[in-house]
CSV table of C-alpha atoms and ligand atoms in Angstrom, one decimal:
chain,number,residue,atom,x,y,z
A,252,UNK,CA,-33.7,1.4,10.0
A,253,UNK,CA,-35.4,0.0,6.7
A,254,UNK,CA,-34.3,1.7,4.1
A,255,UNK,CA,-30.0,2.8,4.2
A,256,UNK,CA,-28.7,5.5,1.5
A,257,UNK,CA,-25.1,4.6,1.5
A,258,UNK,CA,-23.2,7.4,-0.7
A,259,UNK,CA,-19.9,6.5,-2.0
A,260,UNK,CA,-20.9,3.1,-2.7
A,261,UNK,CA,-18.8,1.9,-5.3
A,262,UNK,CA,-15.6,2.8,-3.6
A,263,UNK,CA,-13.3,1.4,-1.4
A,264,UNK,CA,-14.8,1.7,2.1
A,265,UNK,CA,-18.6,2.8,1.3
A,266,UNK,CA,-18.7,-0.9,-0.6
A,267,UNK,CA,-17.1,-3.2,2.1
A,268,UNK,CA,-20.3,-1.0,4.7
A,269,UNK,CA,-22.7,-2.2,2.1
A,270,UNK,CA,-21.4,-5.7,2.6
A,271,UNK,CA,-20.7,-5.4,6.4
A,272,UNK,CA,-25.0,-4.4,6.7
A,273,UNK,CA,-26.4,-6.8,4.2
A,274,UNK,CA,-24.8,-9.3,6.0
A,275,UNK,CA,-25.7,-8.8,9.4
A,276,UNK,CA,-29.2,-7.0,8.5
A,277,UNK,CA,-31.6,-9.1,6.5
A,278,UNK,CA,-34.7,-6.7,6.8
A,279,UNK,CA,-32.5,-3.7,5.2
A,280,UNK,CA,-32.6,-2.5,1.9
A,281,UNK,CA,-29.6,-0.4,0.8
A,282,UNK,CA,-30.0,2.3,-2.1
A,283,UNK,CA,-26.3,3.3,-3.2
A,284,UNK,CA,-26.1,6.4,-4.8
A,285,UNK,CA,-22.1,7.2,-6.2
A,286,UNK,CA,-20.8,9.2,-8.7
A,287,UNK,CA,-18.9,6.6,-10.3
A,288,UNK,CA,-15.8,9.1,-10.5
A,289,UNK,CA,-12.0,7.6,-11.4
A,290,UNK,CA,-11.9,6.0,-7.8
A,291,UNK,CA,-15.8,4.5,-8.7
A,292,UNK,CA,-16.1,1.3,-9.6
A,293,UNK,CA,-19.0,-1.1,-11.1
A,294,UNK,CA,-17.1,-4.1,-10.9
A,295,UNK,CA,-17.2,-3.4,-7.1
A,296,UNK,CA,-20.8,-3.5,-7.0
A,297,UNK,CA,-21.3,-6.8,-8.2
A,298,UNK,CA,-21.9,-9.1,-5.2
A,299,UNK,CA,-24.2,-6.4,-3.9
A,300,UNK,CA,-26.6,-6.4,-6.5
A,301,UNK,CA,-26.3,-10.5,-6.7
A,302,UNK,CA,-28.2,-9.6,-2.6
A,303,UNK,CA,-31.3,-8.4,-4.4
A,304,UNK,CA,-31.2,-6.1,-1.6
A,305,UNK,CA,-29.4,-3.7,-2.9
A,306,UNK,CA,-30.3,-0.7,-5.5
A,307,UNK,CA,-27.2,1.8,-7.7
A,308,UNK,CA,-28.8,5.0,-8.6
A,309,UNK,CA,-26.2,6.8,-10.2
A,310,UNK,CA,-25.2,10.6,-9.6
A,311,UNK,CA,-23.8,13.7,-7.2
A,312,UNK,CA,-24.6,14.0,-3.5
A,313,UNK,CA,-24.2,17.5,-4.4
A,314,UNK,CA,-27.3,17.0,-6.4
A,315,UNK,CA,-29.9,18.1,-4.7
A,316,UNK,CA,-32.8,16.8,-7.1
A,317,UNK,CA,-31.0,13.5,-7.6
A,318,UNK,CA,-30.4,13.2,-3.7
A,319,UNK,CA,-34.1,14.5,-2.1
A,320,UNK,CA,-35.3,12.2,-5.9
A,321,UNK,CA,-34.0,9.0,-4.3
A,322,UNK,CA,-34.1,9.8,-0.3
A,323,UNK,CA,-38.3,10.8,-1.2
A,324,UNK,CA,-39.1,8.1,-3.4
A,325,UNK,CA,-37.0,5.1,-1.3
A,326,UNK,CA,-38.4,6.0,1.8
A,327,UNK,CA,-34.9,6.4,3.1
A,328,UNK,CA,-35.1,6.6,6.5
A,329,UNK,CA,-31.0,6.5,7.4
A,330,UNK,CA,-28.1,7.9,5.6
A,331,UNK,CA,-24.6,6.8,6.3
A,332,UNK,CA,-22.4,9.4,3.5
A,333,UNK,CA,-19.0,7.7,2.5
A,334,UNK,CA,-18.6,10.3,-0.6
A,335,UNK,CA,-15.8,12.0,-0.9
A,336,UNK,CA,-13.0,12.7,-3.2
A,337,UNK,CA,-10.1,11.3,-0.9
A,338,UNK,CA,-7.0,11.3,-2.1
A,339,UNK,CA,-4.1,13.7,-0.8
A,340,UNK,CA,-1.7,13.6,-2.9
A,341,UNK,CA,-4.5,14.5,-5.7
A,342,UNK,CA,-5.7,17.0,-3.6
A,343,UNK,CA,-2.4,19.1,-4.2
A,344,UNK,CA,-2.6,18.6,-7.6
A,345,UNK,CA,-6.1,20.0,-8.0
A,346,UNK,CA,-8.9,20.7,-4.9
A,347,UNK,CA,-12.0,21.8,-7.0
A,348,UNK,CA,-13.9,18.5,-6.7
A,349,UNK,CA,-12.8,18.1,-3.1
A,350,UNK,CA,-14.7,21.6,-2.0
A,351,UNK,CA,-17.7,20.7,-4.0
A,352,UNK,CA,-17.9,17.1,-2.7
A,353,UNK,CA,-16.3,16.9,0.6
A,354,UNK,CA,-18.2,20.5,1.7
A,355,UNK,CA,-20.8,21.4,-0.4
A,356,UNK,CA,-21.9,17.8,-0.8
A,357,UNK,CA,-22.2,17.4,2.6
A,358,UNK,CA,-24.2,20.4,3.0
A,359,UNK,CA,-26.5,19.4,0.5
A,360,UNK,CA,-27.3,15.5,2.2
A,361,UNK,CA,-27.4,17.2,5.6
A,362,UNK,CA,-30.8,19.6,4.2
A,363,UNK,CA,-31.6,16.4,2.2
A,364,UNK,CA,-32.2,14.5,5.8
A,365,UNK,CA,-33.3,17.9,7.6
A,366,UNK,CA,-36.3,18.1,4.5
A,367,UNK,CA,-37.3,14.4,4.2
A,368,UNK,CA,-37.2,14.0,7.9
A,369,UNK,CA,-34.8,11.4,8.0
A,370,UNK,CA,-34.1,9.7,11.0
A,371,UNK,CA,-30.6,8.8,11.2
A,372,UNK,CA,-27.7,10.8,9.4
A,373,UNK,CA,-23.5,9.7,10.0
A,374,UNK,CA,-21.2,10.8,8.2
A,375,UNK,CA,-17.8,9.3,7.5
A,376,UNK,CA,-14.8,11.5,8.3
A,377,UNK,CA,-10.9,11.3,8.7
A,378,UNK,CA,-8.1,11.6,11.3
A,379,UNK,CA,-6.4,14.1,8.9
A,380,UNK,CA,-8.6,16.8,10.0
A,381,UNK,CA,-6.6,17.0,13.0
A,382,UNK,CA,-3.6,17.8,11.7
A,383,UNK,CA,-0.1,16.0,13.0
A,384,UNK,CA,-0.3,14.4,16.3
A,385,UNK,CA,2.8,15.2,18.8
A,386,UNK,CA,3.1,13.3,22.0
A,387,UNK,CA,-0.4,12.2,22.6
A,388,UNK,CA,-2.9,10.6,20.4
A,389,UNK,CA,-6.7,12.6,18.9
A,390,UNK,CA,-9.0,12.9,20.7
A,391,UNK,CA,-12.7,13.7,19.6
A,392,UNK,CA,-11.8,17.5,21.7
A,393,UNK,CA,-8.4,17.6,19.7
A,394,UNK,CA,-8.6,21.1,17.5
A,395,UNK,CA,-9.0,20.7,13.7
A,396,UNK,CA,-5.6,21.9,11.9
A,397,UNK,CA,-5.7,20.3,8.5
A,398,UNK,CA,-2.3,20.6,6.6
A,399,UNK,CA,-3.7,19.6,2.8
A,400,UNK,CA,-6.3,20.3,0.6
A,401,UNK,CA,-7.8,17.2,1.0
A,402,UNK,CA,-8.1,17.2,5.3
A,403,UNK,CA,-9.3,20.9,4.6
A,404,UNK,CA,-12.3,19.7,3.1
A,405,UNK,CA,-13.0,17.1,5.3
A,406,UNK,CA,-12.5,19.3,8.0
A,407,UNK,CA,-15.3,21.9,6.1
A,408,UNK,CA,-17.8,19.3,5.8
A,409,UNK,CA,-17.4,17.8,9.2
A,410,UNK,CA,-18.1,21.7,10.3
A,411,UNK,CA,-21.6,21.8,8.1
A,412,UNK,CA,-22.4,18.4,10.3
A,413,UNK,CA,-21.8,20.3,13.3
A,414,UNK,CA,-23.6,23.2,12.4
A,415,UNK,CA,-26.5,21.7,11.2
A,416,UNK,CA,-27.2,19.6,14.4
A,417,UNK,CA,-26.8,22.7,16.7
A,418,UNK,CA,-29.1,25.2,14.2
A,419,UNK,CA,-31.4,22.9,13.0
A,420,UNK,CA,-31.1,20.1,15.2
A,421,UNK,CA,-30.4,17.6,12.1
A,422,UNK,CA,-30.0,13.9,13.8
A,423,UNK,CA,-26.2,13.8,12.4
A,424,UNK,CA,-23.3,11.8,13.9
A,425,UNK,CA,-19.7,12.3,13.0
A,426,UNK,CA,-16.9,8.9,12.6
A,427,UNK,CA,-13.3,9.6,11.8
A,428,UNK,CA,-10.6,7.0,11.8
A,429,UNK,CA,-7.2,6.8,10.5
A,430,UNK,CA,-6.0,5.1,7.6
A,431,UNK,CA,-8.0,2.2,6.6
A,432,UNK,CA,-6.7,-1.4,4.1
A,433,UNK,CA,-8.5,-3.9,3.3
A,434,UNK,CA,-10.3,-5.2,-0.2
A,435,UNK,CA,-11.5,-3.3,-3.3
A,436,UNK,CA,-9.3,-0.3,-2.0
A,437,UNK,CA,-8.1,2.2,-5.4
A,438,UNK,CA,-4.3,1.1,-6.1
A,439,UNK,CA,-3.7,4.9,-5.5
A,440,UNK,CA,-3.2,4.6,-2.2
A,441,UNK,CA,0.1,3.2,-0.3
A,442,UNK,CA,-0.8,-0.4,0.8
A,443,UNK,CA,-2.8,-1.3,-2.5
A,444,UNK,CA,-0.2,0.7,-4.3
A,445,UNK,CA,2.6,-0.7,-3.1
A,446,UNK,CA,1.0,-4.4,-4.1
A,447,UNK,CA,0.5,-4.2,-7.2
A,448,UNK,CA,3.7,-2.6,-8.3
A,449,UNK,CA,5.3,-5.5,-5.8
A,450,UNK,CA,3.4,-8.0,-7.8
A,451,UNK,CA,4.9,-6.6,-11.2
A,452,UNK,CA,8.1,-6.0,-10.0
A,453,UNK,CA,7.9,-2.8,-10.0
A,454,UNK,CA,9.9,-0.7,-7.3
A,455,UNK,CA,7.7,1.9,-4.7
A,456,UNK,CA,8.5,4.9,-4.1
A,457,UNK,CA,8.7,5.7,-0.6
A,458,UNK,CA,8.2,9.5,0.5
A,459,UNK,CA,11.1,11.1,2.5
A,460,UNK,CA,13.0,8.3,5.1
A,461,UNK,CA,9.6,6.4,5.4
A,462,UNK,CA,9.1,7.9,8.8
A,463,UNK,CA,5.7,8.5,8.8
A,464,UNK,CA,3.6,6.9,11.5
A,465,UNK,CA,-0.3,5.9,10.3
A,466,UNK,CA,-2.6,4.5,12.7
A,467,UNK,CA,-3.8,1.3,10.5
A,468,UNK,CA,-7.5,0.0,10.5
A,469,UNK,CA,-8.2,-2.6,8.8
A,470,UNK,CA,-11.8,-1.4,6.8
A,471,UNK,CA,-14.2,-4.2,8.7
A,472,UNK,CA,-13.4,-2.3,11.6
A,473,UNK,CA,-13.6,0.5,10.1
A,474,UNK,CA,-17.2,-0.6,8.8
A,475,UNK,CA,-18.5,-2.1,12.1
A,476,UNK,CA,-16.9,1.5,14.1
A,477,UNK,CA,-19.6,3.0,11.9
A,478,UNK,CA,-22.2,1.1,12.4
A,479,UNK,CA,-21.8,1.2,16.2
A,480,UNK,CA,-22.0,4.8,16.5
A,481,UNK,CA,-24.8,4.8,13.4
A,482,UNK,CA,-26.5,2.5,16.1
A,483,UNK,CA,-25.5,3.2,19.8
A,484,UNK,CA,-24.2,6.8,19.5
A,485,UNK,CA,-25.5,10.4,19.8
A,486,UNK,CA,-26.6,13.1,17.4
A,487,UNK,CA,-24.4,15.8,16.8
A,488,UNK,CA,-21.3,13.7,18.6
A,489,UNK,CA,-18.0,12.6,17.5
A,490,UNK,CA,-16.3,9.4,17.6
A,491,UNK,CA,-13.1,8.7,16.8
A,492,UNK,CA,-12.1,4.8,15.1
A,493,UNK,CA,-9.8,3.0,15.7
A,494,UNK,CA,-7.4,0.0,16.7
A,495,UNK,CA,-4.0,0.9,17.9
A,496,UNK,CA,-2.5,0.2,14.6
A,497,UNK,CA,-0.2,2.7,14.8
A,498,UNK,CA,3.3,1.9,11.9
A,499,UNK,CA,5.7,3.6,10.2
A,500,UNK,CA,5.4,3.8,6.2
A,501,UNK,CA,8.7,2.0,6.3
A,502,UNK,CA,7.2,-0.5,8.3
A,503,UNK,CA,4.2,-0.9,6.4
A,504,UNK,CA,6.5,-1.9,3.3
A,505,UNK,CA,8.5,-4.1,5.0
A,506,UNK,CA,5.9,-6.2,5.8
A,507,UNK,CA,4.3,-6.0,2.2
A,508,UNK,CA,8.1,-6.6,0.9
A,509,UNK,CA,8.2,-9.6,3.2
A,510,UNK,CA,4.9,-11.4,2.8
A,511,UNK,CA,5.7,-11.0,-1.2
A,512,UNK,CA,8.8,-12.1,-0.9
A,513,UNK,CA,10.4,-9.4,-2.4
A,514,UNK,CA,14.0,-8.0,-1.6
A,515,UNK,CA,14.8,-4.3,0.2
A,516,UNK,CA,16.3,-3.0,-3.4
A,517,UNK,CA,12.7,-2.5,-4.1
A,518,UNK,CA,12.1,0.7,-2.4
A,519,UNK,CA,13.0,3.1,-3.6
A,520,UNK,CA,13.0,6.7,-1.6
A,521,UNK,CA,12.1,9.8,-3.0
A,522,UNK,CA,11.7,13.4,-2.3
A,523,UNK,CA,8.6,13.9,-0.1
A,524,UNK,CA,5.7,15.5,-2.9
A,525,UNK,CA,3.7,16.9,0.2
A,526,UNK,CA,6.9,18.8,1.6
A,527,UNK,CA,6.0,20.6,4.3
A,528,UNK,CA,1.5,19.1,4.3
A,529,UNK,CA,2.6,15.8,5.0
A,530,UNK,CA,1.6,15.4,8.5
A,531,UNK,CA,4.0,13.0,10.7
A,532,UNK,CA,2.1,11.0,12.7
A,533,UNK,CA,-1.5,10.1,13.2
A,534,UNK,CA,-2.6,8.7,16.5
A,535,UNK,CA,-6.5,7.7,17.5
A,536,UNK,CA,-8.0,7.3,20.7
A,537,UNK,CA,-11.0,5.5,20.3
A,538,UNK,CA,-11.8,5.3,23.7
A,539,UNK,CA,-15.4,7.1,23.6
A,540,UNK,CA,-16.7,4.9,20.9
A,541,UNK,CA,-15.7,1.9,23.2
A,542,UNK,CA,-17.2,3.9,26.7
A,543,UNK,CA,-20.5,2.8,24.4
A,544,UNK,CA,-19.4,-0.7,23.7
A,545,UNK,CA,-17.4,-1.0,20.4
A,546,UNK,CA,-14.5,-3.1,19.9
A,547,UNK,CA,-12.1,-3.4,17.1
A,548,UNK,CA,-11.2,-7.2,15.5
A,549,UNK,CA,-8.6,-7.9,13.8
A,550,UNK,CA,-5.7,-8.6,14.4
A,551,UNK,CA,-2.6,-6.2,12.2
A,552,UNK,CA,-1.0,-8.8,10.7
A,553,UNK,CA,-3.4,-11.3,10.1
A,554,UNK,CA,-5.5,-8.3,8.5
A,555,UNK,CA,-2.5,-7.6,6.3
A,556,UNK,CA,-2.0,-10.8,5.0
A,557,UNK,CA,-5.6,-11.4,4.3
A,558,UNK,CA,-5.7,-8.3,2.0
A,559,UNK,CA,-2.2,-9.0,0.0
A,560,UNK,CA,-3.6,-12.5,-0.5
A,561,UNK,CA,-7.1,-10.7,-1.7
A,562,UNK,CA,-5.0,-8.8,-4.5
A,563,UNK,CA,-2.7,-11.7,-5.3
A,564,UNK,CA,-6.5,-13.7,-6.1
A,565,UNK,CA,-8.2,-10.5,-7.7
A,566,UNK,CA,-6.4,-9.3,-10.5
A,567,UNK,CA,-8.8,-8.9,-12.7
A,568,UNK,CA,-10.3,-6.4,-10.3
A,569,UNK,CA,-7.1,-4.0,-9.7
A,570,UNK,CA,-5.8,-4.8,-13.5
A,571,UNK,CA,-8.8,-3.4,-14.9
A,572,UNK,CA,-7.8,-0.4,-13.5
A,573,UNK,CA,-4.6,0.4,-13.5
A,574,UNK,CA,-4.4,-0.7,-17.3
A,575,UNK,CA,-6.8,2.3,-17.6
A,576,UNK,CA,-4.8,5.5,-18.9
A,577,UNK,CA,-6.4,8.1,-16.7
A,578,UNK,CA,-4.5,5.6,-13.7
A,579,UNK,CA,-1.2,5.9,-15.6
A,580,UNK,CA,-1.3,9.6,-17.0
A,581,UNK,CA,-2.3,9.9,-12.7
A,582,UNK,CA,1.0,7.9,-11.8
A,583,UNK,CA,2.9,9.5,-14.6
A,584,UNK,CA,2.2,13.1,-13.8
A,585,UNK,CA,2.7,12.7,-10.5
A,586,UNK,CA,5.4,10.3,-9.6
A,587,UNK,CA,7.1,10.7,-13.0
A,588,UNK,CA,10.0,13.2,-12.2
A,589,UNK,CA,10.8,11.1,-8.8
A,590,UNK,CA,10.2,7.5,-10.0
A,591,UNK,CA,12.5,8.5,-13.7
A,592,UNK,CA,13.1,4.8,-15.6
A,593,UNK,CA,11.3,3.3,-12.2
A,594,UNK,CA,7.7,4.5,-13.3
B,694,NAD,N1,-9.4,5.4,3.0
B,694,NAD,C1,-9.0,5.9,4.2
B,694,NAD,O1,-8.1,5.3,4.7
B,694,NAD,C2,-10.6,7.1,4.8
B,694,NAD,C3,-10.1,6.7,6.1
B,694,NAD,C4,-10.9,7.7,6.7
B,694,NAD,C5,-12.2,7.8,6.5
B,694,NAD,N2,-12.0,8.0,4.9
B,694,NAD,C6,-13.2,8.6,4.6
B,694,NAD,O2,-14.4,7.2,3.9
B,694,NAD,C7,-14.9,7.3,2.8
B,694,NAD,C8,-14.5,7.1,2.0
B,694,NAD,O3,-13.4,6.8,1.3
B,694,NAD,P1,-12.6,5.6,0.8
B,694,NAD,O4,-11.5,5.2,0.9
B,694,NAD,O5,-13.9,4.4,0.4
B,694,NAD,O6,-13.0,6.6,-0.9
B,694,NAD,P2,-13.0,5.8,-2.7
B,694,NAD,O7,-11.8,7.0,-3.1
B,694,NAD,O8,-12.7,5.0,-2.7
B,694,NAD,O9,-14.3,6.4,-2.7
B,694,NAD,C9,-15.4,7.3,-3.1
B,694,NAD,C10,-16.2,7.1,-3.5
B,694,NAD,O10,-17.3,8.2,-3.5
B,694,NAD,C11,-17.5,8.7,-5.0
B,694,NAD,N3,-17.6,9.8,-4.9
B,694,NAD,C12,-16.9,10.7,-5.3
B,694,NAD,N4,-17.8,12.4,-5.4
B,694,NAD,C13,-18.8,11.9,-5.4
B,694,NAD,C14,-20.2,12.4,-5.8
B,694,NAD,N5,-20.1,13.8,-5.7
B,694,NAD,N6,-21.1,11.9,-5.4
B,694,NAD,C15,-21.2,10.7,-5.2
B,694,NAD,N7,-20.4,9.8,-4.7
B,694,NAD,C16,-19.1,10.4,-5.4
B,694,NAD,C17,-16.5,7.9,-5.7
B,694,NAD,O11,-16.8,7.6,-7.2
B,694,NAD,C18,-15.6,6.7,-5.4
B,694,NAD,O12,-17.1,5.7,-5.4
B,694,NAD,C19,-14.3,9.1,3.0
B,694,NAD,O13,-15.2,10.3,3.1
B,694,NAD,C20,-13.3,8.8,3.2
B,694,NAD,O14,-12.5,10.6,3.5
B,694,NAD,C21,-11.1,7.4,4.6
């Protein structure tokens, strides 16, 4: 691995993965490709560019001219795909971009990997493709049963990966992880959305009774899982990434209230906008990845505390987003009728 193409590098996990790799591999250069949608930020990549081993290319993964141009001109030998429309709630309002990026974009990348003889590709997917867990945890053999346009589009991308490997022996591996948290996460996702609102003394909207269970993973554990699967996993295989971080949304919210010293009254229980499509529980069995030598490192409470501290210390970063018109319009459109005067 000498020259890595990381797509979605201006987003949350993609940028953290670039940091992870640049720190551990002084001989590796990263080409970052990102369409800079509402979720991508130039400011998120400032420290990456300062290393001198990261070069940014603006563009969409479904644009074959751009993708082939970067791969061939930069002699890319490895591709890691993070680029995606990634927010469930937005997919319920308008799913078209999800299909374009999460399905067609993945296909374009696979074609480019094959055409340019790229040595290895890793496609980053999600546990949400499995739908809702009942008693047991998701293994890689759990049937795909997505329940939202977002998770269905990710499942569509995974199927393109599977078919490409079987039909053309494309050297590609999939990872599927649970809900991530950590620095640089766009403040529409539960943890940063709640932290940033609580810092501004605004109430936080909790869907239903808050009993939905999510399997939380600190972003650096996700990055190390992806990297381990890339270096040590087999092409054509799927590896779940998880650290046994199951927790209800209510429990997580209470922890955030404690960490920020806010009262329980700051929770506003609202009707669940996702209705029947809201998965009750996610639970990941990561033993397959562990069987090839990977282990999560981070302890949940400490990682959550560090994340809260990051948002306290980096208000310029997130306030530049929350003060934007498009951010305010989304929050108003999605939560307006539930939050009323607490918006
Ligand atoms: N956030 C989570 O909890 C989580 C959990 C498991 C898996 N994942 C997966 O990890 C990946 C990254 O998630 P994230 O939370 O960092 O998302 P994010 O929304 O923070 O970042 C996505 C990035 O992709 C870019 N992008 C969107 N469409 C693009 C396109 N067509 N071409 C090029 N770039 C495009 C955006 O500009 C943004 O920078 C996604 O594939 C997601 O499905 C996320």
